[in-house]
mmCIF file of C-alpha atoms in Angstrom:
data_model
loop_
_atom_site.group_PDB
_atom_site.id
_atom_site.type_symbol
_atom_site.label_atom_id
_atom_site.label_comp_id
_atom_site.label_asym_id
_atom_site.label_seq_id
_atom_site.Cartn_x
_atom_site.Cartn_y
_atom_site.Cartn_z
ATOM 1 C CA MET B 1 85.823 3.959 -1.802
ATOM 2 C CA PRO B 2 83.797 2.999 -4.650
ATOM 3 C CA LYS B 3 85.252 1.861 -8.021
ATOM 4 C CA MET B 4 84.764 4.571 -10.270
ATOM 5 C CA SER B 5 83.571 4.043 -14.000
ATOM 6 C CA GLU B 6 85.350 3.256 -17.115
ATOM 7 C CA ILE B 7 85.330 6.677 -17.937
ATOM 8 C CA HIS B 8 85.765 8.384 -15.381
ATOM 9 C CA ASN B 9 89.508 6.337 -15.393
ATOM 10 C CA SER B 10 89.671 7.104 -19.008
ATOM 11 C CA PRO B 11 93.053 8.660 -19.703
ATOM 12 C CA GLU B 12 90.476 11.539 -21.992
ATOM 13 C CA TYR B 13 88.868 12.594 -19.632
ATOM 14 C CA GLN B 14 91.402 12.652 -16.897
ATOM 15 C CA SER B 15 93.830 14.667 -18.945
ATOM 16 C CA PHE B 16 90.451 16.882 -19.911
ATOM 17 C CA ARG B 17 89.912 17.451 -15.542
ATOM 18 C CA SER B 18 94.171 18.179 -15.589
ATOM 19 C CA SER B 19 94.059 20.565 -18.270
ATOM 20 C CA VAL B 20 90.765 22.644 -18.657
ATOM 21 C CA PRO B 21 89.823 24.558 -14.972
ATOM 22 C CA GLN B 22 86.764 24.378 -13.694
ATOM 23 C CA LYS B 23 85.125 27.929 -13.139
ATOM 24 C CA LYS B 24 82.376 29.177 -10.780
ATOM 25 C CA LEU B 25 80.397 32.372 -11.756
ATOM 26 C CA VAL B 26 77.912 34.165 -9.858
ATOM 27 C CA VAL B 27 75.410 36.328 -11.903
ATOM 28 C CA ASP B 28 72.390 36.597 -9.617
ATOM 29 C CA ASP B 29 71.915 38.805 -6.636
ATOM 30 C CA ASP B 30 72.167 35.672 -4.450
ATOM 31 C CA ASP B 31 75.351 34.456 -4.103
ATOM 32 C CA LYS B 32 74.849 31.081 -2.994
ATOM 33 C CA LYS B 33 73.574 30.735 -6.908
ATOM 34 C CA GLU B 34 76.722 29.302 -8.611
ATOM 35 C CA TRP B 35 77.038 28.707 -12.289
ATOM 36 C CA THR B 36 80.120 25.646 -13.202
ATOM 37 C CA ILE B 37 81.708 26.172 -16.441
ATOM 38 C CA TYR B 38 84.581 25.047 -18.700
ATOM 39 C CA ASP B 39 85.569 27.255 -21.201
ATOM 40 C CA CYS B 40 87.610 25.788 -24.034
ATOM 41 C CA GLY B 41 89.260 26.857 -27.404
ATOM 42 C CA PRO B 42 90.081 30.695 -28.478
ATOM 43 C CA ARG B 43 88.728 33.371 -26.150
ATOM 44 C CA CYS B 44 88.842 35.723 -29.222
ATOM 45 C CA VAL B 45 85.828 34.185 -30.482
ATOM 46 C CA LYS B 46 82.599 35.874 -29.259
ATOM 47 C CA CYS B 47 79.945 33.577 -30.425
ATOM 48 C CA PRO B 48 80.654 29.942 -28.940
ATOM 49 C CA LEU B 49 79.020 26.752 -28.412
ATOM 50 C CA ILE B 50 77.107 26.544 -25.003
ATOM 51 C CA CYS B 51 76.188 22.969 -23.980
ATOM 52 C CA LEU B 52 73.251 22.565 -21.502
ATOM 53 C CA PRO B 53 73.373 19.121 -19.893
ATOM 54 C CA PRO B 54 70.467 16.581 -19.052
ATOM 55 C CA ALA B 55 68.901 16.534 -15.615
ATOM 56 C CA SER B 56 71.159 13.970 -14.514
ATOM 57 C CA GLY B 57 74.476 15.536 -15.941
ATOM 58 C CA THR B 58 77.177 17.984 -14.698
ATOM 59 C CA ALA B 59 78.907 20.105 -16.911
ATOM 60 C CA ASP B 60 81.786 17.776 -17.563
ATOM 61 C CA VAL B 61 79.381 15.231 -19.463
ATOM 62 C CA PHE B 62 80.480 17.085 -22.892
ATOM 63 C CA PHE B 63 84.332 16.439 -22.221
ATOM 64 C CA LYS B 64 84.562 14.756 -25.538
ATOM 65 C CA GLN B 65 83.267 17.762 -27.320
ATOM 66 C CA MET B 66 85.401 19.973 -25.404
ATOM 67 C CA LEU B 67 88.396 17.928 -26.380
ATOM 68 C CA SER B 68 87.572 17.621 -29.576
ATOM 69 C CA LEU B 69 86.251 20.713 -30.707
ATOM 70 C CA SER B 70 88.486 23.170 -29.314
ATOM 71 C CA ALA B 71 91.269 21.374 -30.921
ATOM 72 C CA ALA B 72 89.302 22.196 -34.367
ATOM 73 C CA GLY B 73 89.736 25.660 -33.455
ATOM 74 C CA ILE B 74 86.171 25.957 -32.102
ATOM 75 C CA ARG B 75 85.283 27.676 -28.583
ATOM 76 C CA ILE B 76 82.900 25.459 -26.386
ATOM 77 C CA ILE B 77 81.665 26.384 -23.158
ATOM 78 C CA SER B 78 79.799 23.754 -21.323
ATOM 79 C CA VAL B 79 77.737 25.212 -18.247
ATOM 80 C CA GLU B 80 75.942 23.729 -14.945
ATOM 81 C CA TYR B 81 73.104 26.153 -13.662
ATOM 82 C CA PRO B 82 72.397 26.689 -10.247
ATOM 83 C CA ILE B 83 69.312 25.687 -8.481
ATOM 84 C CA TYR B 84 66.333 27.494 -10.161
ATOM 85 C CA TRP B 85 62.507 26.708 -10.098
ATOM 86 C CA THR B 86 60.934 28.430 -12.917
ATOM 87 C CA MET B 87 61.759 28.543 -16.540
ATOM 88 C CA ARG B 88 62.141 32.355 -16.180
ATOM 89 C CA GLU B 89 64.550 32.151 -13.871
ATOM 90 C CA PHE B 90 66.462 29.912 -15.962
ATOM 91 C CA CYS B 91 66.112 31.962 -18.703
ATOM 92 C CA GLU B 92 66.934 35.659 -16.757
ATOM 93 C CA GLY B 93 70.219 33.760 -15.338
ATOM 94 C CA LEU B 94 71.574 32.429 -18.505
ATOM 95 C CA LYS B 95 70.989 36.112 -19.828
ATOM 96 C CA LYS B 96 73.159 37.243 -16.967
ATOM 97 C CA LEU B 97 76.230 34.776 -17.526
ATOM 98 C CA LEU B 98 76.431 35.328 -21.451
ATOM 99 C CA ASP B 99 76.260 38.824 -20.116
ATOM 100 C CA SER B 100 78.926 38.565 -17.790
ATOM 101 C CA LEU B 101 80.975 36.402 -20.728
ATOM 102 C CA GLN B 102 80.241 39.651 -22.742
ATOM 103 C CA LEU B 103 79.022 37.099 -25.466
ATOM 104 C CA ASP B 104 75.816 38.565 -27.378
ATOM 105 C CA ARG B 105 75.160 35.491 -29.494
ATOM 106 C CA VAL B 106 75.847 31.811 -29.022
ATOM 107 C CA HIS B 107 75.055 28.706 -30.460
ATOM 108 C CA LEU B 108 73.431 25.844 -27.905
ATOM 109 C CA PHE B 109 73.911 22.154 -27.702
ATOM 110 C CA GLY B 110 71.131 20.904 -25.272
ATOM 111 C CA ALA B 111 70.661 17.251 -24.124
ATOM 112 C CA SER B 112 67.260 15.586 -23.310
ATOM 113 C CA LEU B 113 66.256 18.925 -20.606
ATOM 114 C CA GLY B 114 69.303 20.636 -21.717
ATOM 115 C CA ALA B 115 67.657 20.626 -25.170
ATOM 116 C CA PHE B 116 64.368 21.941 -23.681
ATOM 117 C CA LEU B 117 66.060 24.648 -21.813
ATOM 118 C CA ALA B 118 67.798 25.404 -25.058
ATOM 119 C CA GLN B 119 64.639 26.245 -26.994
ATOM 120 C CA LYS B 120 62.949 27.921 -23.768
ATOM 121 C CA PHE B 121 65.388 30.667 -23.806
ATOM 122 C CA ALA B 122 65.524 31.104 -27.844
ATOM 123 C CA GLU B 123 62.034 31.722 -27.159
ATOM 124 C CA TYR B 124 62.472 33.911 -24.375
ATOM 125 C CA THR B 125 65.282 36.212 -25.693
ATOM 126 C CA SER B 126 63.464 36.021 -29.346
ATOM 127 C CA ARG B 127 62.913 39.831 -29.301
ATOM 128 C CA SER B 128 66.310 40.673 -28.708
ATOM 129 C CA PRO B 129 67.776 37.755 -30.128
ATOM 130 C CA ARG B 130 70.903 35.779 -28.719
ATOM 131 C CA VAL B 131 71.000 32.670 -29.604
ATOM 132 C CA ALA B 132 72.331 31.882 -33.399
ATOM 133 C CA SER B 133 71.504 28.341 -33.765
ATOM 134 C CA VAL B 134 70.583 25.233 -31.621
ATOM 135 C CA ILE B 135 71.501 21.747 -31.820
ATOM 136 C CA LEU B 136 68.845 19.691 -30.048
ATOM 137 C CA CYS B 137 70.241 16.177 -29.041
ATOM 138 C CA ASN B 138 67.120 13.584 -27.843
ATOM 139 C CA GLY B 139 64.919 16.780 -27.279
ATOM 140 C CA PHE B 140 61.481 17.230 -26.334
ATOM 141 C CA TYR B 141 59.355 20.592 -26.692
ATOM 142 C CA GLU B 142 56.432 19.875 -23.967
ATOM 143 C CA THR B 143 56.797 18.343 -20.704
ATOM 144 C CA SER B 144 53.502 16.683 -20.688
ATOM 145 C CA ILE B 145 55.144 13.452 -22.259
ATOM 146 C CA PHE B 146 56.702 12.619 -18.873
ATOM 147 C CA GLN B 147 53.305 13.002 -17.083
ATOM 148 C CA GLN B 148 54.635 14.025 -13.981
ATOM 149 C CA THR B 149 52.804 17.756 -14.153
ATOM 150 C CA ASN B 150 50.767 17.084 -11.332
ATOM 151 C CA SER B 151 53.290 16.029 -8.762
ATOM 152 C CA ALA B 152 55.983 18.531 -10.204
ATOM 153 C CA PRO B 153 55.182 20.773 -7.342
ATOM 154 C CA THR B 154 56.061 18.334 -4.749
ATOM 155 C CA PHE B 155 59.839 17.484 -6.241
ATOM 156 C CA TRP B 156 61.319 20.150 -3.733
ATOM 157 C CA MET B 157 60.432 18.053 -0.849
ATOM 158 C CA MET B 158 61.072 14.275 -1.975
ATOM 159 C CA PRO B 159 63.898 12.770 -0.934
ATOM 160 C CA ALA B 160 66.861 12.578 -3.200
ATOM 161 C CA LEU B 161 66.777 8.787 -3.330
ATOM 162 C CA PHE B 162 63.097 8.920 -4.645
ATOM 163 C CA LEU B 163 64.098 11.310 -7.351
ATOM 164 C CA LYS B 164 67.284 9.512 -8.226
ATOM 165 C CA LYS B 165 65.388 6.130 -8.971
ATOM 166 C CA MET B 166 62.985 8.609 -11.063
ATOM 167 C CA VAL B 167 65.820 9.416 -13.310
ATOM 168 C CA MET B 168 67.374 6.170 -13.780
ATOM 169 C CA GLY B 169 64.116 4.385 -14.483
ATOM 170 C CA ASN B 170 65.153 5.592 -17.726
ATOM 171 C CA PHE B 171 68.764 3.957 -17.890
ATOM 172 C CA ASP B 172 68.504 0.536 -19.251
ATOM 173 C CA ARG B 173 71.500 -1.139 -19.139
ATOM 174 C CA ARG B 174 70.363 -4.670 -20.540
ATOM 175 C CA LEU B 175 71.229 -5.655 -23.907
ATOM 176 C CA THR B 176 73.611 -2.506 -24.419
ATOM 177 C CA ASP B 177 76.738 -1.892 -26.535
ATOM 178 C CA PRO B 178 79.603 -1.506 -24.249
ATOM 179 C CA GLU B 179 79.912 2.119 -25.067
ATOM 180 C CA ILE B 180 76.612 3.106 -23.923
ATOM 181 C CA ALA B 181 76.740 0.957 -20.518
ATOM 182 C CA ASP B 182 79.890 2.630 -19.913
ATOM 183 C CA SER B 183 77.907 6.311 -20.645
ATOM 184 C CA ILE B 184 75.369 5.157 -18.514
ATOM 185 C CA ASP B 185 77.741 4.031 -15.163
ATOM 186 C CA PHE B 186 79.430 7.805 -15.731
ATOM 187 C CA MET B 187 75.867 9.134 -15.604
ATOM 188 C CA VAL B 188 74.900 7.667 -12.702
ATOM 189 C CA GLU B 189 78.478 8.953 -11.046
ATOM 190 C CA LYS B 190 76.959 12.224 -11.765
ATOM 191 C CA LEU B 191 74.011 11.515 -10.754
ATOM 192 C CA ASP B 192 74.981 10.479 -7.568
ATOM 193 C CA SER B 193 76.729 13.913 -7.178
ATOM 194 C CA LEU B 194 73.964 16.128 -7.587
ATOM 195 C CA SER B 195 72.285 17.548 -4.185
ATOM 196 C CA GLN B 196 68.445 16.918 -3.600
ATOM 197 C CA GLN B 197 68.052 20.591 -4.265
ATOM 198 C CA ASP B 198 69.815 20.547 -7.568
ATOM 199 C CA LEU B 199 68.132 17.296 -8.911
ATOM 200 C CA ALA B 200 64.290 18.529 -7.756
ATOM 201 C CA SER B 201 65.032 22.006 -9.070
ATOM 202 C CA ARG B 202 65.757 20.277 -12.562
ATOM 203 C CA LEU B 203 62.912 17.547 -12.448
ATOM 204 C CA THR B 204 60.811 20.168 -11.449
ATOM 205 C CA LEU B 205 62.195 22.056 -14.642
ATOM 206 C CA ASN B 206 61.739 18.933 -16.950
ATOM 207 C CA CYS B 207 58.037 18.638 -15.690
ATOM 208 C CA MET B 208 56.301 21.421 -14.738
ATOM 209 C CA ASN B 209 53.882 22.145 -17.421
ATOM 210 C CA CYS B 210 55.773 24.044 -19.967
ATOM 211 C CA TYR B 211 56.124 24.022 -23.400
ATOM 212 C CA VAL B 212 57.783 25.970 -26.597
ATOM 213 C CA GLU B 213 55.991 28.087 -28.971
ATOM 214 C CA PRO B 214 58.450 26.723 -32.021
ATOM 215 C CA GLN B 215 57.298 29.657 -34.467
ATOM 216 C CA LYS B 216 59.196 31.959 -31.588
ATOM 217 C CA LEU B 217 62.183 30.122 -33.270
ATOM 218 C CA ASN B 218 61.712 31.304 -36.821
ATOM 219 C CA GLY B 219 64.705 32.081 -38.149
ATOM 220 C CA ILE B 220 67.236 30.303 -35.946
ATOM 221 C CA GLU B 221 68.532 27.445 -37.829
ATOM 222 C CA VAL B 222 67.852 24.128 -36.184
ATOM 223 C CA THR B 223 69.282 20.720 -36.353
ATOM 224 C CA LEU B 224 67.583 17.902 -34.269
ATOM 225 C CA MET B 225 69.775 14.774 -33.500
ATOM 226 C CA ASP B 226 68.245 11.709 -32.657
ATOM 227 C CA VAL B 227 68.951 8.111 -31.535
ATOM 228 C CA PHE B 228 67.144 4.949 -33.472
ATOM 229 C CA ASP B 229 67.670 2.766 -30.731
ATOM 230 C CA ASP B 230 66.468 2.814 -27.210
ATOM 231 C CA CYS B 231 66.065 5.918 -25.266
ATOM 232 C CA ALA B 232 63.922 7.183 -22.672
ATOM 233 C CA LEU B 233 61.987 9.412 -25.650
ATOM 234 C CA SER B 234 59.178 7.430 -27.785
ATOM 235 C CA TYR B 235 59.379 7.615 -31.799
ATOM 236 C CA ASP B 236 56.320 9.753 -31.058
ATOM 237 C CA VAL B 237 58.162 12.441 -28.922
ATOM 238 C CA ARG B 238 60.703 12.419 -32.200
ATOM 239 C CA GLU B 239 58.184 12.654 -34.701
ATOM 240 C CA GLU B 240 56.403 15.517 -33.147
ATOM 241 C CA MET B 241 59.740 17.353 -32.903
ATOM 242 C CA TYR B 242 60.234 16.829 -36.664
ATOM 243 C CA LYS B 243 56.491 18.549 -37.043
ATOM 244 C CA ALA B 244 57.181 21.353 -35.069
ATOM 245 C CA TYR B 245 60.710 21.906 -37.034
ATOM 246 C CA PRO B 246 59.685 20.925 -40.090
ATOM 247 C CA ASN B 247 62.592 22.942 -41.803
ATOM 248 C CA ALA B 248 65.179 21.611 -39.208
ATOM 249 C CA LYS B 249 68.290 19.625 -40.711
ATOM 250 C CA ARG B 250 68.419 15.856 -39.201
ATOM 251 C CA ALA B 251 71.301 14.373 -37.249
ATOM 252 C CA HIS B 252 70.641 10.607 -36.999
ATOM 253 C CA LEU B 253 72.508 8.166 -35.358
ATOM 254 C CA LYS B 254 71.685 4.187 -35.476
ATOM 255 C CA SER B 255 72.530 3.963 -31.692
ATOM 256 C CA GLY B 256 73.845 6.000 -28.757
ATOM 257 C CA GLY B 257 70.789 5.500 -26.239
ATOM 258 C CA ASN B 258 70.539 8.481 -24.240
ATOM 259 C CA PHE B 259 73.844 9.685 -23.767
ATOM 260 C CA PRO B 260 75.234 9.713 -27.348
ATOM 261 C CA TYR B 261 77.868 12.479 -26.894
ATOM 262 C CA LEU B 262 79.421 9.971 -24.500
ATOM 263 C CA SER B 263 79.054 7.064 -26.283
ATOM 264 C CA LYS B 264 78.864 8.048 -29.836
ATOM 265 C CA SER B 265 81.034 10.901 -29.468
ATOM 266 C CA LEU B 266 82.934 10.753 -32.474
ATOM 267 C CA GLU B 267 79.514 11.033 -34.914
ATOM 268 C CA VAL B 268 77.800 13.835 -32.542
ATOM 269 C CA ASN B 269 81.240 15.947 -33.191
ATOM 270 C CA ILE B 270 80.969 15.751 -36.745
ATOM 271 C CA PHE B 271 77.471 16.622 -36.955
ATOM 272 C CA ILE B 272 78.296 19.568 -34.873
ATOM 273 C CA GLN B 273 80.948 20.508 -36.834
ATOM 274 C CA VAL B 274 78.906 20.240 -40.079
ATOM 275 C CA HIS B 275 76.056 22.617 -38.188
ATOM 276 C CA LEU B 276 78.426 24.560 -36.906
ATOM 277 C CA LYS B 277 80.509 25.422 -40.581
ATOM 278 C CA ALA B 278 77.704 27.446 -42.013
ATOM 279 C CA TYR B 279 78.730 30.042 -39.776
ATOM 280 C CA ASP B 280 82.578 29.956 -40.901
ATOM 281 C CA GLU B 281 82.856 33.050 -42.677
ATOM 282 C CA THR B 282 80.059 35.026 -40.614
ATOM 283 C CA SER B 283 80.146 37.332 -37.235
ATOM 284 C CA TYR B 284 78.299 34.480 -35.660
ATOM 285 C CA SER B 285 81.473 31.935 -36.303
ATOM 286 C CA ALA B 286 82.242 29.783 -33.496
ATOM 287 C CA LYS B 287 85.700 28.612 -34.940
ATOM 288 C CA TYR B 288 88.849 30.881 -35.293
ATOM 289 C CA ILE B 289 89.562 31.144 -38.680
ATOM 290 C CA GLU B 290 93.454 31.798 -39.043
ATOM 291 C CA PRO B 291 93.764 35.385 -41.490
ATOM 292 C CA GLU B 292 95.183 34.414 -44.797
ATOM 293 C CA MET B 293 98.765 35.708 -45.333
ATOM 294 C CA LYS B 294 99.576 37.830 -47.810
ATOM 295 C CA ALA B 295 101.833 37.138 -50.486
ATOM 296 C CA ASP B 296 105.068 39.785 -50.781
ATOM 297 C CA ASP B 297 104.223 41.593 -53.901
#
């Protein structure tokens, strides 16, 4: 049996796996399309934070956020979507998932492809809003940056090994601090656990010719979370995101690589809490706040 990564063997991850149940939900007509979810924190909260993983990730990659934020009274749900080949299919699926969980509005935290999907879902539901706010970690708003739009329609038939190499080309372990190296090892494990169809469908969503119309997210609070060290996205892509969302709050991390929610989770968790705090006293609060006890007269 292969040796598991430091993160996989850590007491924190083992505690998460033993204490937070993994649930499978089918919301489409096709009962093979299963969503995998972890739901942490107070169930009475009706506007939770939903986390969308990157192309290489599974729902448990946000375990550090789930443990820490749920302990602070925030309801946080990490999801892994089934095989969807089009953006419309994904958006319809997520809408049905929210209906099934009886959630009218949610906050979205998306990483890489997850950030793109978060924007597309906010855009898709803009006429009948389901998104209260978004946090985009290492995000992008058009797929042409990957220069794969012509080959994307053929991903469905490419061997899993080829697709994994495509993704792993962005994982640079050289000259890396140990926390970032550990985060890469853990994500490689997650990547290895994905089937060919899972990975092919995610890379199709990641690379097919598609873009976000940022003006459709007007009225939705946006936080852009970026790392300043090496990651798969270039400086130019970050600058384009700043131009697309000129009023967005910015959360900068000096380092963190492609997966700061694993490698620099303390900082990421603070930024998420700061973003959500603005909603504490509103109907879109992601946090359960104890009602104040009235003193006896």
